[in-house]
mmCIF file of C-alpha atoms in Angstrom:
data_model
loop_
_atom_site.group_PDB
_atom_site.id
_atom_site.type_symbol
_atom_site.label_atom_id
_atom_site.label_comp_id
_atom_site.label_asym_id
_atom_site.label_seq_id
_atom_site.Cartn_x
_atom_site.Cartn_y
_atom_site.Cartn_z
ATOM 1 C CA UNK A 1384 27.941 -98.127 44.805
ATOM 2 C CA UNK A 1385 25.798 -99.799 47.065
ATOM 3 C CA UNK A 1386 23.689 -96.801 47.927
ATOM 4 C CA UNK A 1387 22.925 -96.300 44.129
ATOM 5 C CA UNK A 1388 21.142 -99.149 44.248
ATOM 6 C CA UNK A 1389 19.666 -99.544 47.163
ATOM 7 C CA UNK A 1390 17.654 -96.182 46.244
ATOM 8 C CA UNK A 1391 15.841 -97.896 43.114
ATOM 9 C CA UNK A 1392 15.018 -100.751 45.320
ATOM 10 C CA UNK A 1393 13.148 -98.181 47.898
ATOM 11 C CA UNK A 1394 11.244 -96.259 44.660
ATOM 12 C CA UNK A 1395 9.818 -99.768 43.580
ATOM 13 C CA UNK A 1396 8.811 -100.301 47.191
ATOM 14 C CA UNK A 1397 6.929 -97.484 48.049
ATOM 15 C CA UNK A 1398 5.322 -98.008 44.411
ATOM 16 C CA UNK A 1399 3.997 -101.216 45.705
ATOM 17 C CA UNK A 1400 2.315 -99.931 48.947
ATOM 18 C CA UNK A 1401 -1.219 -99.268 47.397
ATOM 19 C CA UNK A 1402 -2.219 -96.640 50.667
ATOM 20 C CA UNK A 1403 0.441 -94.244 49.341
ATOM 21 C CA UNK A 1404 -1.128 -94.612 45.911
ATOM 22 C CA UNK A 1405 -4.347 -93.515 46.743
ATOM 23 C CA UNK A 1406 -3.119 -90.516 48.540
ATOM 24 C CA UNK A 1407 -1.249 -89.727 45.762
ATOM 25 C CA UNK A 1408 -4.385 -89.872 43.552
ATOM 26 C CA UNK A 1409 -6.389 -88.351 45.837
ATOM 27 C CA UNK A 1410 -4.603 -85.435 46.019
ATOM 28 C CA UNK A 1411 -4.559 -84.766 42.444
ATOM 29 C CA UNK A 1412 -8.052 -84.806 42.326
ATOM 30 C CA UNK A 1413 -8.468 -82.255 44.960
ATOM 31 C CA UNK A 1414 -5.974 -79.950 42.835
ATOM 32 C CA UNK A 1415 -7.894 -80.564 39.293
ATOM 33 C CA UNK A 1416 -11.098 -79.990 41.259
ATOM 34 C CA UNK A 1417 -10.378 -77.009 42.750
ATOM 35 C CA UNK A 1418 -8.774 -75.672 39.382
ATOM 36 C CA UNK A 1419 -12.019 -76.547 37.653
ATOM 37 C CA UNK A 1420 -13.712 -74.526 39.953
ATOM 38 C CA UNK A 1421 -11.836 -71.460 40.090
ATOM 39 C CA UNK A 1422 -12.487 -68.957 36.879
ATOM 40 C CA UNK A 1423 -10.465 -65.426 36.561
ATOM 41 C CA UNK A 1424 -12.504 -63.007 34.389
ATOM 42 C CA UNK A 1425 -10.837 -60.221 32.620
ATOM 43 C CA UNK A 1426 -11.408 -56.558 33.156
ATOM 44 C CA UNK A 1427 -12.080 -55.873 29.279
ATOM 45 C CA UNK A 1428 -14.239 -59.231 29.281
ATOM 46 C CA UNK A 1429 -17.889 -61.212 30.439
ATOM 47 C CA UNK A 1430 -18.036 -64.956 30.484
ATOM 48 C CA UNK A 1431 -21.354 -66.547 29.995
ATOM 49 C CA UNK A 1432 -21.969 -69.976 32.440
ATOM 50 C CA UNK A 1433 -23.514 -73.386 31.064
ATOM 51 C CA UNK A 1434 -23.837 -76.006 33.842
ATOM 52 C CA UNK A 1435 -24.595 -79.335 31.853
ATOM 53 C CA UNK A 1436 -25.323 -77.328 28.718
ATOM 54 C CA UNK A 1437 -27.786 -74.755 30.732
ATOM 55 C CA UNK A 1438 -27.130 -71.227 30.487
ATOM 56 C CA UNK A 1439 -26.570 -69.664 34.145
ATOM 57 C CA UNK A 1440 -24.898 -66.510 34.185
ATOM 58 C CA UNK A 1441 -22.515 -63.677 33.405
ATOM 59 C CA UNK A 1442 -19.276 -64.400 35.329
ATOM 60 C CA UNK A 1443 -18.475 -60.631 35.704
ATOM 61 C CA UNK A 1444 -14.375 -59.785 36.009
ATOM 62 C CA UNK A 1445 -12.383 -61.224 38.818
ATOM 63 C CA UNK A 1446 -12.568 -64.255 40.951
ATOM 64 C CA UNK A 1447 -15.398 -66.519 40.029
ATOM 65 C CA UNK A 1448 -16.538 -70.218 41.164
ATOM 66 C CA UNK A 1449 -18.265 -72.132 39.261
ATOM 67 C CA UNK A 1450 -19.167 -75.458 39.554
ATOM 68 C CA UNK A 1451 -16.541 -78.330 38.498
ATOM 69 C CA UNK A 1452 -16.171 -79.975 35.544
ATOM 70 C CA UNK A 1453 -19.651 -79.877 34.555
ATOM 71 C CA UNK A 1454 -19.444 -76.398 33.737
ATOM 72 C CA UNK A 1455 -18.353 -74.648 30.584
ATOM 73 C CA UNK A 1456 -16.860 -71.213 29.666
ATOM 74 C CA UNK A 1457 -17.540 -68.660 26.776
ATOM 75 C CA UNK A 1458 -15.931 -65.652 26.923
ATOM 76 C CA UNK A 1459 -16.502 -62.205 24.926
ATOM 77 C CA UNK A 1460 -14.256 -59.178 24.803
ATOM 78 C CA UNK A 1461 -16.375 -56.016 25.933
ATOM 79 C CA UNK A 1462 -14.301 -53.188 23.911
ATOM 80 C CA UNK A 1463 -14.535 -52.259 20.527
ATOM 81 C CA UNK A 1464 -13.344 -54.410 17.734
ATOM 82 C CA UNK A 1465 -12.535 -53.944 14.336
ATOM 83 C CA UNK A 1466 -13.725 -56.140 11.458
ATOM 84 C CA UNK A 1467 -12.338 -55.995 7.906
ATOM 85 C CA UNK A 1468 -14.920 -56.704 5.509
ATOM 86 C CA UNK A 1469 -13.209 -58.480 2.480
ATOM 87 C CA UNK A 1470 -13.028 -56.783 -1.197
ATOM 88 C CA UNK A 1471 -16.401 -56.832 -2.561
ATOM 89 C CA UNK A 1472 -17.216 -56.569 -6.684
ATOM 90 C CA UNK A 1473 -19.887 -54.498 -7.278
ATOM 91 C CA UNK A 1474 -22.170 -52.729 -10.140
ATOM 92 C CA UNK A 1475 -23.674 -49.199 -9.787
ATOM 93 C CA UNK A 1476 -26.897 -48.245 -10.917
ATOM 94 C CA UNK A 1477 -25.074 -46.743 -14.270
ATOM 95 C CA UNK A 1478 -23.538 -50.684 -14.795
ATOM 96 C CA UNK A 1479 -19.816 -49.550 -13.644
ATOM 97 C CA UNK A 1480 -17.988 -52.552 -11.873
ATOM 98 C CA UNK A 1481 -15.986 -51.645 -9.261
ATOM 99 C CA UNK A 1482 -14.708 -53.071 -6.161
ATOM 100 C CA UNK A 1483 -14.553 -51.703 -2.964
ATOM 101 C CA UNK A 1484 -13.293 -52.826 0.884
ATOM 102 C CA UNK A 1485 -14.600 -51.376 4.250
ATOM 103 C CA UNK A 1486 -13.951 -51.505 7.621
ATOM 104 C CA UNK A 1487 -16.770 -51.882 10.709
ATOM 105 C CA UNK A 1488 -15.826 -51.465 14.226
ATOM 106 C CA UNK A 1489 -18.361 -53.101 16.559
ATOM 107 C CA UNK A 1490 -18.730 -53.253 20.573
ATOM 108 C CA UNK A 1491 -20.495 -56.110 22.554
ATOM 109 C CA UNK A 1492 -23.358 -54.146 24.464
ATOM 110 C CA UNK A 1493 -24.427 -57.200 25.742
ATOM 111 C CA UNK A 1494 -22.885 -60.359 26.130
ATOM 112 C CA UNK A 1495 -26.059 -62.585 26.966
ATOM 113 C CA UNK A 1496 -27.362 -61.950 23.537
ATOM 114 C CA UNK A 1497 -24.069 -62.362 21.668
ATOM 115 C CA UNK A 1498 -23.902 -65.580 23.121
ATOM 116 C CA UNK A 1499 -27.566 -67.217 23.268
ATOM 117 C CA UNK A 1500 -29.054 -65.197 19.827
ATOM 118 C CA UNK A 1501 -26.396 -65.755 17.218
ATOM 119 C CA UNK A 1502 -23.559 -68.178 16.893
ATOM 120 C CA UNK A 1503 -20.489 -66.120 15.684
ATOM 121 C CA UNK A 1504 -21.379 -62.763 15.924
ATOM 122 C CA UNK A 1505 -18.111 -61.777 14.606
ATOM 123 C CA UNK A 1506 -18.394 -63.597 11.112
ATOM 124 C CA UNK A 1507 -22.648 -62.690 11.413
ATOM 125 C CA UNK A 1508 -21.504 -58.976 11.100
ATOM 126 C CA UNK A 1509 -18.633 -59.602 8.414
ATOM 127 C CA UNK A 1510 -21.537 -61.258 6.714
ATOM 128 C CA UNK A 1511 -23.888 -59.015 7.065
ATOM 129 C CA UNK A 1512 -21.369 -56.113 6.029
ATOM 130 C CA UNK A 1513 -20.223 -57.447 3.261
ATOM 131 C CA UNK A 1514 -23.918 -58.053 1.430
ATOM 132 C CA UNK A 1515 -24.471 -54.498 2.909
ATOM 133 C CA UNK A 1516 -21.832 -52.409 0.982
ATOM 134 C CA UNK A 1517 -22.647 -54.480 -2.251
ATOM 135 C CA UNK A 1518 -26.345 -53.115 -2.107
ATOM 136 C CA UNK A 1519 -25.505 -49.557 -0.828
ATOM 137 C CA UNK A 1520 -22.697 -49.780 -4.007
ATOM 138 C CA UNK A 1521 -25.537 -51.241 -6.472
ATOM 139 C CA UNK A 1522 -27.708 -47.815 -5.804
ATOM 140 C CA UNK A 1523 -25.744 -45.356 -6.766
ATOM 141 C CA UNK A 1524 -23.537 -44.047 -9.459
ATOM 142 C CA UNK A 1525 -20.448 -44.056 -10.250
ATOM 143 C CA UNK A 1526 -19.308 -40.628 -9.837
ATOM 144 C CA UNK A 1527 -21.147 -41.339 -6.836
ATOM 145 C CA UNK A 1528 -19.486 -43.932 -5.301
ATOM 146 C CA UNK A 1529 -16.181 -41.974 -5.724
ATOM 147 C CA UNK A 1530 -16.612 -38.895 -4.371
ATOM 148 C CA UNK A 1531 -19.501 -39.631 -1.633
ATOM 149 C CA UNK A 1532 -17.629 -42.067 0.833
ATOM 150 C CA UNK A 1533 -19.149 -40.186 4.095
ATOM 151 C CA UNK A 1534 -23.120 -41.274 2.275
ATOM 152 C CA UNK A 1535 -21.764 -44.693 1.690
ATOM 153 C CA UNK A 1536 -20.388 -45.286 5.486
ATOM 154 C CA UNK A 1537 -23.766 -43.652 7.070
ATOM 155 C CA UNK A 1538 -25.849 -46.029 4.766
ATOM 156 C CA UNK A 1539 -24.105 -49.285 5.691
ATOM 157 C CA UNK A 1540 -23.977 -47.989 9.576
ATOM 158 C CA UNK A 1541 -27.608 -47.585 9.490
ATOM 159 C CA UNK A 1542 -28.226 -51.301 7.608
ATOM 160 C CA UNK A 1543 -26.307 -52.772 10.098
ATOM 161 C CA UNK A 1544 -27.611 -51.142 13.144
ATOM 162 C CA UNK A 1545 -31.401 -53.047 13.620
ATOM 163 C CA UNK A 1546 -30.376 -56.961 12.884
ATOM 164 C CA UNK A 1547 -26.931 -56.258 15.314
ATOM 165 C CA UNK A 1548 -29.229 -54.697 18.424
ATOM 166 C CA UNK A 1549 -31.119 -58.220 18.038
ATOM 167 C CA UNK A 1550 -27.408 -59.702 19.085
ATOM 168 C CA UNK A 1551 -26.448 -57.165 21.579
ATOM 169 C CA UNK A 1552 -23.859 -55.850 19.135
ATOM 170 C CA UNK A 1553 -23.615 -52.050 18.374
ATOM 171 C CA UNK A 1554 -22.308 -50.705 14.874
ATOM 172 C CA UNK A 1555 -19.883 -47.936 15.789
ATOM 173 C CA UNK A 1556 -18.304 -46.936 12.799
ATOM 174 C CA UNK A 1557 -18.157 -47.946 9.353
ATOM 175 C CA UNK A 1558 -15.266 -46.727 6.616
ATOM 176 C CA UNK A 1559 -15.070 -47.209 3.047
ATOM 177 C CA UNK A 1560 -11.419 -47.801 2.338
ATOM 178 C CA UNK A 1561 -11.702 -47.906 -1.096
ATOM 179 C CA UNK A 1562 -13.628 -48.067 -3.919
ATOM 180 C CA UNK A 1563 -11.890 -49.124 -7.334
ATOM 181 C CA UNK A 1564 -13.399 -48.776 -10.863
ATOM 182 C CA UNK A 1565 -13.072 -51.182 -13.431
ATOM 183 C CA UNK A 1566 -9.417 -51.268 -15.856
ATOM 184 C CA UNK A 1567 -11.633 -50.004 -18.599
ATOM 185 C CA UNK A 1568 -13.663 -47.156 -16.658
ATOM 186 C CA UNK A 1569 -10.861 -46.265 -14.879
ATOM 187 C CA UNK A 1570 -8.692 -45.299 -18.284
ATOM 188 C CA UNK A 1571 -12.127 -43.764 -19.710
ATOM 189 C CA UNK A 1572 -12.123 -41.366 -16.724
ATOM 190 C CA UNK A 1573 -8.336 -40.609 -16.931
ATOM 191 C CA UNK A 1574 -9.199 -39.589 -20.300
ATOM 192 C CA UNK A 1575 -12.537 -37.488 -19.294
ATOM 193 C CA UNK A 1576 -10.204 -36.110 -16.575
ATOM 194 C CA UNK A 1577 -7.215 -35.208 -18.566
ATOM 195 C CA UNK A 1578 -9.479 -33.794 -21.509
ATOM 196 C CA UNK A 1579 -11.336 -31.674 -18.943
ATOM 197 C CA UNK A 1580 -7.936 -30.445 -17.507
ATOM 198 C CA UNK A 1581 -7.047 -29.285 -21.386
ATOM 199 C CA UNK A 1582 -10.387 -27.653 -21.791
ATOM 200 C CA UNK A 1583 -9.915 -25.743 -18.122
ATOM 201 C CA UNK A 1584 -6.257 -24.942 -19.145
ATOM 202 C CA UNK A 1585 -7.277 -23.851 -22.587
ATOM 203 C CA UNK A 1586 -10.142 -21.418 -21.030
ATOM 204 C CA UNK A 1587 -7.799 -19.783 -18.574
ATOM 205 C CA UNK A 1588 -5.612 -19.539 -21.272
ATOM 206 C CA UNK A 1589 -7.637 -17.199 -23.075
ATOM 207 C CA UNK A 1590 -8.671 -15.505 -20.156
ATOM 208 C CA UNK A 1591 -5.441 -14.791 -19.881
ATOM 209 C CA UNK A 1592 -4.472 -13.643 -23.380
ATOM 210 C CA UNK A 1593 -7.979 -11.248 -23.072
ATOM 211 C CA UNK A 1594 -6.775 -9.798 -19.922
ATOM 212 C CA UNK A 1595 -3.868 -9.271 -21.027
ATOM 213 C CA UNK A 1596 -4.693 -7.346 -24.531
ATOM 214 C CA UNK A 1597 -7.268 -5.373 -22.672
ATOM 215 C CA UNK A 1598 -4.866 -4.362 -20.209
ATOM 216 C CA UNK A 1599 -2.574 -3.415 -22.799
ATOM 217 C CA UNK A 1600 -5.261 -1.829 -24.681
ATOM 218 C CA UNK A 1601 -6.285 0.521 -21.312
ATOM 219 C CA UNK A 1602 -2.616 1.362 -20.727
ATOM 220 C CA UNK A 1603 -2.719 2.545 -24.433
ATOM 221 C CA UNK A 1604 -4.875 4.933 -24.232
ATOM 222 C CA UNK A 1605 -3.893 5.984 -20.484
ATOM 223 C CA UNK A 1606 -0.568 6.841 -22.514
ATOM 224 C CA UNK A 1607 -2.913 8.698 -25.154
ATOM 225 C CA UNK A 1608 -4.999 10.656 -23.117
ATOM 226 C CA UNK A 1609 -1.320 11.354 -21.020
ATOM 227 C CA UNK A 1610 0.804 12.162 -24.094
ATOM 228 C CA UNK A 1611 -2.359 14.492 -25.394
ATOM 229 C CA UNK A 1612 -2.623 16.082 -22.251
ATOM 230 C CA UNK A 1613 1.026 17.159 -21.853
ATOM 231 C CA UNK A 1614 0.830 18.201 -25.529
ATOM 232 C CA UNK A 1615 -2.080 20.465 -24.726
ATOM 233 C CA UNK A 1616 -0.207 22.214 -21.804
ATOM 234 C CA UNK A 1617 3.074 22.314 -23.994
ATOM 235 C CA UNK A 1618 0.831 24.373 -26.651
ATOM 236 C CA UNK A 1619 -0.941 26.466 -24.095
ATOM 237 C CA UNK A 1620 2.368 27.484 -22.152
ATOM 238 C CA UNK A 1621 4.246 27.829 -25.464
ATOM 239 C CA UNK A 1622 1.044 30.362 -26.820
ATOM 240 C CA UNK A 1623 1.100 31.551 -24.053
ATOM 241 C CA UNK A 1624 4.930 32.484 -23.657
ATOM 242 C CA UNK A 1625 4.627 33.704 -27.180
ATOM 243 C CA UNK A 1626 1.528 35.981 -25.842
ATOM 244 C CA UNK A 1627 3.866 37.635 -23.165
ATOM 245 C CA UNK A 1628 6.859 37.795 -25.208
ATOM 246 C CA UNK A 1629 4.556 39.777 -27.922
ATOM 247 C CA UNK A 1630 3.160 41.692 -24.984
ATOM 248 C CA UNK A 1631 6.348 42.384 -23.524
ATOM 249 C CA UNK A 1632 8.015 43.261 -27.369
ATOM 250 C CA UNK A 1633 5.167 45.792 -27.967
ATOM 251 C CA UNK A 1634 5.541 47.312 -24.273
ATOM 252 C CA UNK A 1635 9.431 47.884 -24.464
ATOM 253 C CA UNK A 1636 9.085 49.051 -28.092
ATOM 254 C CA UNK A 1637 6.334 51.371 -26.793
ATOM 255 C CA UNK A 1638 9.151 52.151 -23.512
ATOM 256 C CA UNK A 1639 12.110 52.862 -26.289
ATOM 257 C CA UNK A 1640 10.630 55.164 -28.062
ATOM 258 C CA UNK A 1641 9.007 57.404 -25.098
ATOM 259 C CA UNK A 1642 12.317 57.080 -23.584
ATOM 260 C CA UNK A 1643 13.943 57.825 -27.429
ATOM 261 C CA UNK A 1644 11.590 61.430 -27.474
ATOM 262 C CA UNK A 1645 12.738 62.288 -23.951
ATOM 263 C CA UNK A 1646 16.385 62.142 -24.985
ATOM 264 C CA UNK A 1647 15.838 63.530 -28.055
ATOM 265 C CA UNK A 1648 14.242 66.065 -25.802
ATOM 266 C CA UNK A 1649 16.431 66.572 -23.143
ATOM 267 C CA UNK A 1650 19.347 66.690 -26.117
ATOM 268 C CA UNK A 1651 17.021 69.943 -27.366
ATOM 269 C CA UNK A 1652 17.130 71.708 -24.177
ATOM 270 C CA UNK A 1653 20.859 70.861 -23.437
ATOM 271 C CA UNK A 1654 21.510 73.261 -26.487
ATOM 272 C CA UNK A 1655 18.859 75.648 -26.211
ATOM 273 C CA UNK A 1656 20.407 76.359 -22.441
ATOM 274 C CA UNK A 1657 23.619 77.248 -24.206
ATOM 275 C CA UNK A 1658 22.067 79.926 -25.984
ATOM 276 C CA UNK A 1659 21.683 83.411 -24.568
ATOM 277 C CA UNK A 1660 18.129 83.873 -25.283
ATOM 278 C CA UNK A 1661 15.811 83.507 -22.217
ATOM 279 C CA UNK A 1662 12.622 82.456 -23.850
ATOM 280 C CA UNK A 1663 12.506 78.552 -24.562
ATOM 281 C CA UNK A 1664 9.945 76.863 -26.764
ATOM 282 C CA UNK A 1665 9.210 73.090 -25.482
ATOM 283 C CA UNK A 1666 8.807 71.062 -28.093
ATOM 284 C CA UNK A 1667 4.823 69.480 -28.639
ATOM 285 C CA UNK A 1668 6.275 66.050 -28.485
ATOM 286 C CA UNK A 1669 7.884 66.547 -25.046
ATOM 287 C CA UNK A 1670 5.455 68.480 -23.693
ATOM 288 C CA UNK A 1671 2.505 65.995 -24.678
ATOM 289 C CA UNK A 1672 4.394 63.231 -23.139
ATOM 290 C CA UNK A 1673 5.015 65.469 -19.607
ATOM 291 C CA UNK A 1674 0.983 65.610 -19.721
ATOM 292 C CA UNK A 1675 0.339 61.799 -20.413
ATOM 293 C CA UNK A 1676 2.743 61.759 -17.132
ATOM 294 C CA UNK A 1677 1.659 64.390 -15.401
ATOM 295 C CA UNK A 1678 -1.375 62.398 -13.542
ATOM 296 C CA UNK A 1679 1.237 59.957 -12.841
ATOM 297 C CA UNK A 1680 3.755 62.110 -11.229
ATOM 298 C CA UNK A 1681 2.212 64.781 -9.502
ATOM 299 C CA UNK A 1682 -1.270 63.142 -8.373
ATOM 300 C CA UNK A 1683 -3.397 65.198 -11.198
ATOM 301 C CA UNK A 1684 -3.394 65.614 -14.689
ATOM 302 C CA UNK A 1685 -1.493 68.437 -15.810
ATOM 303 C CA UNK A 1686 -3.188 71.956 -17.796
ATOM 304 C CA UNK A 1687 -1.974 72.920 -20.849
ATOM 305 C CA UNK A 1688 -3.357 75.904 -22.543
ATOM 306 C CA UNK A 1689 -6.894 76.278 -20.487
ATOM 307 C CA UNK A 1690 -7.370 71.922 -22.108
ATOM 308 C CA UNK A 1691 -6.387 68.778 -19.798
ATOM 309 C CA UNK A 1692 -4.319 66.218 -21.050
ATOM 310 C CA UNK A 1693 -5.093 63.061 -21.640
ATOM 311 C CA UNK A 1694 -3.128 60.601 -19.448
ATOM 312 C CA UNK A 1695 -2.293 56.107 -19.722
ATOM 313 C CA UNK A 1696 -2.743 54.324 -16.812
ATOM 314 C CA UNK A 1697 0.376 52.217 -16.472
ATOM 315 C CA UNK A 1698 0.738 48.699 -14.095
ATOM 316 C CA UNK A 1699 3.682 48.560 -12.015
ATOM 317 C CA UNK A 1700 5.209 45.911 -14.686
ATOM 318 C CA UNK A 1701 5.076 48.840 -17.328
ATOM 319 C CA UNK A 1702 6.137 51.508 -15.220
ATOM 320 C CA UNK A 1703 9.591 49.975 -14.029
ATOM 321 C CA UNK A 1704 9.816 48.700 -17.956
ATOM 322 C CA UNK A 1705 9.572 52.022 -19.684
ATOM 323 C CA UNK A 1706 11.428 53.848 -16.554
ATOM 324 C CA UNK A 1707 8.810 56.151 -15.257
ATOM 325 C CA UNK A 1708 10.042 56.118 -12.192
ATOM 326 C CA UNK A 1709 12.943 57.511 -13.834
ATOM 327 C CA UNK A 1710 11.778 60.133 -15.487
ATOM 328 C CA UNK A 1711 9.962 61.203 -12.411
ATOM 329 C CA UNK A 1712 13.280 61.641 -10.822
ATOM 330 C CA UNK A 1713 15.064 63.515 -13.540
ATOM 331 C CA UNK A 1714 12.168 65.829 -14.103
ATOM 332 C CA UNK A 1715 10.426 66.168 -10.447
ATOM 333 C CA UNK A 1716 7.184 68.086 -10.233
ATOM 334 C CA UNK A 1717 6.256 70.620 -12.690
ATOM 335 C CA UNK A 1718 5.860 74.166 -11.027
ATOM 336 C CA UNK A 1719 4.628 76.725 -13.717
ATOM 337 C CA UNK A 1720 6.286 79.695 -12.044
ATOM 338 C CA UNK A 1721 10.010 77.810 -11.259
ATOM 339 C CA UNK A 1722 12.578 78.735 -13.439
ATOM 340 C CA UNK A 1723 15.081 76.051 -15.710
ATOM 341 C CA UNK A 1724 17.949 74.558 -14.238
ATOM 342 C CA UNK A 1725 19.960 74.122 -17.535
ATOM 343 C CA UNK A 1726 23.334 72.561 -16.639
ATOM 344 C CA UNK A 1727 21.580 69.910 -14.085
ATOM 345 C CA UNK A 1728 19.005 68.730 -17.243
ATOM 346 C CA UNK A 1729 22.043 68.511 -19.000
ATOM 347 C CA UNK A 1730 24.041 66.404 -16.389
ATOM 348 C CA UNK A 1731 20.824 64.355 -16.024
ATOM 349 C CA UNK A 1732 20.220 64.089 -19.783
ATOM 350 C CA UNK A 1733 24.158 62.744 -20.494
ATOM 351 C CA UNK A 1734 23.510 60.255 -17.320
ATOM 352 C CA UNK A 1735 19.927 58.916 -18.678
ATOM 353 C CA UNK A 1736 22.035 58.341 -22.173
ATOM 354 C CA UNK A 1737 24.907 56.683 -20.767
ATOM 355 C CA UNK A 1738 22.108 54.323 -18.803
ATOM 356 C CA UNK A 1739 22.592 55.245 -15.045
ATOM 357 C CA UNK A 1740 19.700 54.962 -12.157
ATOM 358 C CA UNK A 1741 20.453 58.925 -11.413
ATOM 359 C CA UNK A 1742 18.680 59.876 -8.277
ATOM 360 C CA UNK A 1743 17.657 63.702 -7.582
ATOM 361 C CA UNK A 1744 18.411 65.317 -4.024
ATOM 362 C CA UNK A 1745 15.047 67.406 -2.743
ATOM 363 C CA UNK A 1746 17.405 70.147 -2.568
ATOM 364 C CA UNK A 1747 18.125 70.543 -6.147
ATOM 365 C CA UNK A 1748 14.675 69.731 -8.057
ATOM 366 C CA UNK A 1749 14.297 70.082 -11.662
ATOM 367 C CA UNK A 1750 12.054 72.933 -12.767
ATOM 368 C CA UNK A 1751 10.814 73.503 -16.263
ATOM 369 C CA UNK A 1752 8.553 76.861 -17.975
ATOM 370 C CA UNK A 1753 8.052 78.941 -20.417
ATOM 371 C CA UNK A 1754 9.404 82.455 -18.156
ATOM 372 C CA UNK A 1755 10.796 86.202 -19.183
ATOM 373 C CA UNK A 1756 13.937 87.127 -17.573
ATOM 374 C CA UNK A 1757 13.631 89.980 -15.728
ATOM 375 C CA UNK A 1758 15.797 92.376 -17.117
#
């Protein structure tokens, strides 16, 4: 208890020495002073100096004295900064009202201007921006103003750029965010818009409907000229089948009835050989079919009384049709001087009639003439 108090007592008594109190004050002044005279610049930043309202100097980043308390800061950021320029109401030069916003981004080149030639430089370009877009906006049209942002940013860059070098400020960029028509244009062009997407739709509509009927129309007569085609060939293969089967008719009628006077031949000769007389009269239509053949089978056309015979010329087709190479075997090669073989004609004859491929042996050849016997 009694040191609790005694401690107050020594406070009031050291208040009342007045040597401690100007140390005291003293040193605070020595702190303020050296405070005032110590200035930290920023990397990003320049400071521009007054002494007594005098401009000095650029403090440049870092440690910095300056002199104390007669001296007074201004400070300006050195990297780019972006303004918004407020919404704007403009007219075009077609009397639309819109509105339209933008955005500037800016750079302090130099610091000694931005301080001494303009007051806020900030606000002087938001200014200066704004009146900008209005004019660039009031100079064109509409249709314009909507679809040629990039034309409306290069304009207001350039406007800006000569008054902003005077302040040591340098226009970077400038973007149109937006440019809004009127409530009334704006439902006039939804309607121009939505009528020109009907008239568009409409067109390639019947485009369409064109394309398609001529395409139909080609595949038509692709299938025409197809279908007329295929009907030619079907009439030229079926005239010509008809052709051949006619041909082929005529060529085995013409086969039948050689083959018909050779058996009614051979038949003759079968009963004349059972006879005993030994001179044989050929009958004229045998022997005038042995000369037609007789070029055919023995190389040369074969003599009949002092005349030659007339012979056909026969294909391969007609030959194996009308079995010449059948009668060449049954009869062999005519020798004028050979005598008859009787019973093998016969044998041969009942064979060709029964419709066997008989085939002769060299040995045993069929010989045919008009001989005495020699009795």
């Amino acid at each position: 208890m009694y040191e609790f108090i005694r401690s107050p007592l020594q406070a009031q008594s050291v208040l009342e020495d007045p040597l401690l109190i100007v140390g005291l004050v003293g040193l605070l002044l020595v702190v303020i002073t050296v405070w005032q005279m110590v200035e930290i610049v920023d990397a990003y930043d320049r400071a521009a100096l007054t002494v007594f309202g005098e401009y000095r100097k650029l403090l440049e980043p870092g440690l910095n004295i300056v002199p104390p308390f007669v001296s007074r800061i201004y400070t300006f950021d050195m990297r780019t900064q972006t303004l918004d320029v407020p919404q704007q109401e403009a007219i075009t030069r077609d009397n639309s009202p819109v509105t339209a916003d933008a955005v500037v981004y800016i750079r302090v080149m130099n610091a000694k201007r931005a301080f001494l030639e303009v007051d806020d430089y900030q606000r002087a370009v938001s200014n200066l921006a704004q009146t900008t877009l209005r004019a660039v906006i009031g100079d064109m049209e509409l249709d314009d103003t909507l679809s040629r942002r990039e034309m409306i940013n290069e304009r207001i860059r350039t406007e800006l750029d000569e008054p902003t070098d005077e302040w040591g400020i340098r226009v970077e960029s400038v973007e149109v965010r937006e440019v809004t028509p009127s409530a009334g244009v704006k439902g006039a062009m939804e309607e121009q818009t939505s009528a020109e997407r009907r008239r568009r739709a409409m067109i390639l509509e019947a485009q369409g409907e064109r394309r398609s009927a001529v395409e139909k129309a080609e595949g038509d007569k692709q299938s025409n000229i197809i279908r007329a085609q295929g009907e030619k060939q079907s009439q030229i293969l079926e005239s010509q089948g008809d052709a051949i089967s006619t041909v082929l008719r005529a060529r085995s009628a013409e086969s039948m009835g050689e083959r018909a006077v050779i058996d009614k031949g051979m038949e003759t000769l079968a009963e004349i050989g059972q006879g005993e007389s030994t001179t044989f009269v050929m009958p004229q239509e045998l022997t005038s079919l042995v000369g037609r053949y007789g070029k055919h089978l023995s190389g040369s056309d074969v003599e009949g009384n002092g005349a030659e015979l007339d012979s056909l010329e026969f294909d391969d087709e007609t030959r194996e049709l009308i079995g010449l190479d059948d009668i060449a075997d049954i009869i062999g090669e005519i020798d004028e001087q050979a005598e008859m073989d009787v019973e093998a004609m016969e044998e041969q004859a009942r064979a060709i009639k029964e419709g066997q491929d008989v085939g002769m042996e060299a040995e045993n050849p069929i010989t045919m003439s008009e001989t005495d016997d020699e009795s």
